[in-house]
mmCIF file of C-alpha atoms in Angstrom:
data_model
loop_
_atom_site.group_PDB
_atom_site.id
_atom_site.type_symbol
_atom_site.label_atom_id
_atom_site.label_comp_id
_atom_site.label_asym_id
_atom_site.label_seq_id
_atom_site.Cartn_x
_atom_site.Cartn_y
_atom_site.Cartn_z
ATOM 1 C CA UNK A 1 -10.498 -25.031 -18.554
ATOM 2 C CA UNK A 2 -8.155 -25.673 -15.586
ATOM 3 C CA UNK A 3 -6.007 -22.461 -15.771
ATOM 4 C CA UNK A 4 -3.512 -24.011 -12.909
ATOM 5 C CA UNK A 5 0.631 -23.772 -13.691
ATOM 6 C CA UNK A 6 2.548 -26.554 -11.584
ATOM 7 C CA UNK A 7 6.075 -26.120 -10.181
ATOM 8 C CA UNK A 8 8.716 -28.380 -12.349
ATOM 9 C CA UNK A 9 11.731 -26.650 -10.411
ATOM 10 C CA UNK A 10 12.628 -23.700 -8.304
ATOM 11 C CA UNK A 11 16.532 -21.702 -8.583
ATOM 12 C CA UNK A 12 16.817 -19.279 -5.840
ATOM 13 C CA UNK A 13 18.357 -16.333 -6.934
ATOM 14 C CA UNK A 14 18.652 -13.958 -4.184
ATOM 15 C CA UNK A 15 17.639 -13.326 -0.678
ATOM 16 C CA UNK A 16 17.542 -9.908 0.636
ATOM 17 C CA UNK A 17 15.725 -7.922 3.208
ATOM 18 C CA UNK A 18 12.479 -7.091 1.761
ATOM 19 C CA UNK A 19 12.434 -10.069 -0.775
ATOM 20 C CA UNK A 20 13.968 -13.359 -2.281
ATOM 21 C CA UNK A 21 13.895 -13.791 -6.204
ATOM 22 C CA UNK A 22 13.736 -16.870 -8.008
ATOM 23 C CA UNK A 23 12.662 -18.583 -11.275
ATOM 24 C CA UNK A 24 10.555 -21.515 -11.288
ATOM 25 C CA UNK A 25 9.955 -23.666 -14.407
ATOM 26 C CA UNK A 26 6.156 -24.394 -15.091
ATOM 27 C CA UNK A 27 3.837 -27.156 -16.528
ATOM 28 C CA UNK A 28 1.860 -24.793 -18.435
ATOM 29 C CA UNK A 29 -2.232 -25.975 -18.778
ATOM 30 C CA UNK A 30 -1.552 -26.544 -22.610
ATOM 31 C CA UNK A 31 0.860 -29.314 -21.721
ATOM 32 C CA UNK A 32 3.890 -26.377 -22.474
ATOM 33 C CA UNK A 33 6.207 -25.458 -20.216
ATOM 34 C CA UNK A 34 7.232 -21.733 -19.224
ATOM 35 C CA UNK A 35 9.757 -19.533 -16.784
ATOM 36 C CA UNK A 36 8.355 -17.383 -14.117
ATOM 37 C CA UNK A 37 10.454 -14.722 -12.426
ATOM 38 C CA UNK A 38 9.119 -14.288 -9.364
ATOM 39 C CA UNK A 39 9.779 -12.186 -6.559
ATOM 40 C CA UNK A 40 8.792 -12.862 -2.787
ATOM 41 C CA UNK A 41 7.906 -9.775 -1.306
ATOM 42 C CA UNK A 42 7.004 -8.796 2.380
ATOM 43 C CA UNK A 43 3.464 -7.765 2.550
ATOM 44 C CA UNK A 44 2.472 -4.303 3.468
ATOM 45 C CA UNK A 45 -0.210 -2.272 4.432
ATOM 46 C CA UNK A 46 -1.190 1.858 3.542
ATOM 47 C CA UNK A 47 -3.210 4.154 5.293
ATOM 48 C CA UNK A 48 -5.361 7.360 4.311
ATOM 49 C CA UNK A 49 -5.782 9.493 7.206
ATOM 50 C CA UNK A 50 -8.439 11.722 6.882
ATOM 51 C CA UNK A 51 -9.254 14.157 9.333
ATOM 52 C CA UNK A 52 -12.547 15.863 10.150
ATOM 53 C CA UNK A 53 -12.323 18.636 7.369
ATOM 54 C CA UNK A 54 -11.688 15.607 4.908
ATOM 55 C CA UNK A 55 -8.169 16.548 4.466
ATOM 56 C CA UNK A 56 -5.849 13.812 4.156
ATOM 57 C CA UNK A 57 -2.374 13.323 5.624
ATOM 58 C CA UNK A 58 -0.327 12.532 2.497
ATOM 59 C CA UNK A 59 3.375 12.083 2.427
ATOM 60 C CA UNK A 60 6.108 12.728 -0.052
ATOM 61 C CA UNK A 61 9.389 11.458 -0.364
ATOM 62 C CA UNK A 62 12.020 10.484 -2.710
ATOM 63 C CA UNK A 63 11.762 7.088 -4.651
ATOM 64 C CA UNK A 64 15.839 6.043 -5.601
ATOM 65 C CA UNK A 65 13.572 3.430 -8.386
ATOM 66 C CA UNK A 66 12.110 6.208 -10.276
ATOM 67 C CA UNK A 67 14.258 9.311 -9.419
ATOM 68 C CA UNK A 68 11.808 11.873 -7.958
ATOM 69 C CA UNK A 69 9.769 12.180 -5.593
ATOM 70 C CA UNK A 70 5.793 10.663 -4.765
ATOM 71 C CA UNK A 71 2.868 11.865 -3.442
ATOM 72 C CA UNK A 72 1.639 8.582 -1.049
ATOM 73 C CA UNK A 73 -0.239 8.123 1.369
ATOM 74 C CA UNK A 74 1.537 6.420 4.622
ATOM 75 C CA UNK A 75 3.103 3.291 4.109
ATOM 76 C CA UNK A 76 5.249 0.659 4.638
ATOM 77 C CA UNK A 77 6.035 -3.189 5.090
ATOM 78 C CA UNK A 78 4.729 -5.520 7.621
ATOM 79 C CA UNK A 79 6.866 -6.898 10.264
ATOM 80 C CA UNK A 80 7.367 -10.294 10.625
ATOM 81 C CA UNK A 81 3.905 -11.992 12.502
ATOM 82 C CA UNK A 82 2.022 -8.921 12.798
ATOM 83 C CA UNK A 83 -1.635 -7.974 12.393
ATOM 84 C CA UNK A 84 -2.075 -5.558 9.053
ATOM 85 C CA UNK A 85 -4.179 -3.128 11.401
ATOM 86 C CA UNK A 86 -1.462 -2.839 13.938
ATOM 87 C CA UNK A 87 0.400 -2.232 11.074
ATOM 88 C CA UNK A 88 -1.015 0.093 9.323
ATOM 89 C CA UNK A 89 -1.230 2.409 12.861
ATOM 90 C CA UNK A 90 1.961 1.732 13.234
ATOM 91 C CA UNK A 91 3.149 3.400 9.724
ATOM 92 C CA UNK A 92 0.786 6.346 10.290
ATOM 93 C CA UNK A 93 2.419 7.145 13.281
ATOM 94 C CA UNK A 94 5.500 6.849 12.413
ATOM 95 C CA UNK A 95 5.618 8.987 9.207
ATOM 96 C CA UNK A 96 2.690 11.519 10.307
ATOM 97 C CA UNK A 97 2.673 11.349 14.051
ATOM 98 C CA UNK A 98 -0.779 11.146 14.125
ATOM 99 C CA UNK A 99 -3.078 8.267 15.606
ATOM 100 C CA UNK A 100 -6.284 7.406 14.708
ATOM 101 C CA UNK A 101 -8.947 6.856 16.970
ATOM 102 C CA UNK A 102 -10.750 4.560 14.272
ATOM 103 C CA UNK A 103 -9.932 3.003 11.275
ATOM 104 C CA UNK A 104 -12.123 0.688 8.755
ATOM 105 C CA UNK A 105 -10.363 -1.986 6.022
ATOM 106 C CA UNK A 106 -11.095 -0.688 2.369
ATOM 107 C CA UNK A 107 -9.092 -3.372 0.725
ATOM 108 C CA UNK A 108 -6.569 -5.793 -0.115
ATOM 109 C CA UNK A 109 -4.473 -5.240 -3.630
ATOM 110 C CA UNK A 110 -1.899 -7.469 -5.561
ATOM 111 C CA UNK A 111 0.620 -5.069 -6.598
ATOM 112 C CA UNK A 112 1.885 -6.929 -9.636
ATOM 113 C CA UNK A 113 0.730 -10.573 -9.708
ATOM 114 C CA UNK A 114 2.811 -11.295 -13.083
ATOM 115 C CA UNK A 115 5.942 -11.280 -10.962
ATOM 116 C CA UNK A 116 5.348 -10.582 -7.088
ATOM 117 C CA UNK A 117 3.245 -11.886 -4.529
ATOM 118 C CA UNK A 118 3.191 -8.827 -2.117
ATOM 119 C CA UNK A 119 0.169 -7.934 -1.043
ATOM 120 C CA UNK A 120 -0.799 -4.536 0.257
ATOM 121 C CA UNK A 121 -3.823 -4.171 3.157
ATOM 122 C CA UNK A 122 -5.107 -0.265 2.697
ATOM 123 C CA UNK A 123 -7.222 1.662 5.366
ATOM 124 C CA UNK A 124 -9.030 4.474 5.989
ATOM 125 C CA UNK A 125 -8.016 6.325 9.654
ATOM 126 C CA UNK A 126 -10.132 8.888 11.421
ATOM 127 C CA UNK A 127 -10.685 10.746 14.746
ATOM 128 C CA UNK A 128 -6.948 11.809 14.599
ATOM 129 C CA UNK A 129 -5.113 13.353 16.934
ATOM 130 C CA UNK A 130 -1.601 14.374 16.990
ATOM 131 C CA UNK A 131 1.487 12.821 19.423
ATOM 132 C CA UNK A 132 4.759 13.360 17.174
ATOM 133 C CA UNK A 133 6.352 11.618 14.152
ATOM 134 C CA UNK A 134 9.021 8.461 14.716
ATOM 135 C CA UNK A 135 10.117 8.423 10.814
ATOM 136 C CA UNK A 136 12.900 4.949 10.568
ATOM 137 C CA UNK A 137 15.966 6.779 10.127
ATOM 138 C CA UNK A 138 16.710 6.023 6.371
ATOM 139 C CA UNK A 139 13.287 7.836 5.852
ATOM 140 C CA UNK A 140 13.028 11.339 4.380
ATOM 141 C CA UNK A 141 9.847 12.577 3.854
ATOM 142 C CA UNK A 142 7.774 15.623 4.041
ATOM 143 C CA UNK A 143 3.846 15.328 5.497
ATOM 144 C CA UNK A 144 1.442 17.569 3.827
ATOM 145 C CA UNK A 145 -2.462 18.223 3.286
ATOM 146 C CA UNK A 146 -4.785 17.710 0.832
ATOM 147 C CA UNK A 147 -8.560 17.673 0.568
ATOM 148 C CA UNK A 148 -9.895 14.695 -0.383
ATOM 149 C CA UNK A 149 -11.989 16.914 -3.492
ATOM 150 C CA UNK A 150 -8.300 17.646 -4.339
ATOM 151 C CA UNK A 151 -6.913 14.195 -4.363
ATOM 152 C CA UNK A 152 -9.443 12.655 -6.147
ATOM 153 C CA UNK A 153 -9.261 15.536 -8.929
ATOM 154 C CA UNK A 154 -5.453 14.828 -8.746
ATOM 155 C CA UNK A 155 -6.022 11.288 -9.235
ATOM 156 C CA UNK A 156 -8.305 11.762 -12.194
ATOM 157 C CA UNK A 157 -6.073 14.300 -13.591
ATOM 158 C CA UNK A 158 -3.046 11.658 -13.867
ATOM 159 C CA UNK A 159 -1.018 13.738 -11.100
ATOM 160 C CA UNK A 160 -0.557 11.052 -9.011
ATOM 161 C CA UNK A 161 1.878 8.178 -9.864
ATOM 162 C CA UNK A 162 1.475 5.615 -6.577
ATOM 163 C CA UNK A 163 -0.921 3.344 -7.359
ATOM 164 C CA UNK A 164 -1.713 2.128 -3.317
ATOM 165 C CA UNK A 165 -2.506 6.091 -2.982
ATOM 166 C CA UNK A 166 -4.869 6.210 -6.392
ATOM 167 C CA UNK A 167 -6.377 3.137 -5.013
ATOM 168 C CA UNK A 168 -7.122 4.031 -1.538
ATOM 169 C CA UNK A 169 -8.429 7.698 -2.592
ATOM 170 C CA UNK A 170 -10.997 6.390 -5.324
ATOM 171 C CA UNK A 171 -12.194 3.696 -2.217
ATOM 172 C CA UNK A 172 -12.585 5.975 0.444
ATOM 173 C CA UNK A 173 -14.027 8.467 -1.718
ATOM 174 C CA UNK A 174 -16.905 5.803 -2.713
ATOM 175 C CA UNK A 175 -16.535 4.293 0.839
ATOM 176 C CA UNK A 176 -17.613 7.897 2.428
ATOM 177 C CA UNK A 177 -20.572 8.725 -0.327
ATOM 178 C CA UNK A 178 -22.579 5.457 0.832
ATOM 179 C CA UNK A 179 -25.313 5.425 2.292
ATOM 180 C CA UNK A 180 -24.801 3.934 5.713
ATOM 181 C CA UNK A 181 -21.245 4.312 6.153
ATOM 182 C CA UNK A 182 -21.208 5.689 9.703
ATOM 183 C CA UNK A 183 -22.644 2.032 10.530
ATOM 184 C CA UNK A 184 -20.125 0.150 9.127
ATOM 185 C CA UNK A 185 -17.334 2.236 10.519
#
């Protein structure tokens, strides 16, 4: 069965910074038809740094949407035309003043296909070495360590609410027990 929705008609709701929100009406495969919110979102990308103890530089700050603060790894949007690489040294930098002197692509994720099409490109960031954090200036955060072993029993534990951070810990972790991996990075 052809799962495909077709556009009837698009009303543009809003268009903001980060996104643009409309609602399209669908041809649904049934014959049907159907509303879809949808929300436009700038992609991003999210690195975990991991230095040569396996600690990784995590960062927490306060998110206004759910009214504490996160444990993430660092983050943030893409700029318009650039490279998700570039970007994601870019972020690390900026919220952990640290550089990476190499850093291998564990994955792509859809944050929430029902409504948005950001995508998020998450790395993994070694041979770090320190040259001073350039936070934007409407960011607050505070960059701490954490073994990886800790993390991951964090993650499995349910202590960990971001899912770009759950994701990228569980992949790095597997990433880093296979055989070969030195090759490939």
């Amino acid at each position: 069965m052809d799962l495909t929705e077709k556009m009837i008609s698009r009303k543009d709701l809003y268009d903001g910074l980060l996104c643009r929100v409309h609602v399209d009406e669908v041809l649904l495969p049934n014959g049907n038809t159907s509303r879809r919110e949808v929300v436009d979102h700038v992609d991003g990308v999210a690195v975990l740094p991991l230095d040569e103890r396996n600690n990784v530089l995590t960062v927490t700050q306060y998110r206004y949407v759910f009214g504490k603060t996160l444990l993430e790894i660092p983050a943030g949007k893409l700029d318009e035309g650039e490279d998700p690489v570039t970007g994601a040294l870019r972020e690390l930098k900026e919220e952990t003043g640290f550089v990476a002197g190499r850093i291998a692509y564990l994955t792509t994720i859809a944050t929430s296909g029902g409504f948005t099409d950001e995508l998020i490109h998450i790395y993994l960031a070694t041979q770090l070495s320190f040259e001073g954090a350039q936070p934007d200036e409407d960011e607050f955060l505070n960059v701490e360590k954490h073994s990886l072993e800790t993390l991951t029993d964090m993650v499995m534990a349910g202590e960990i609410d971001d899912a770009k951070t759950i994701i990228a810990v569980l992949k790095a972790r597997r990433f880093l027990e296979a055989e070969g991996w030195r090759e490939k990075f």
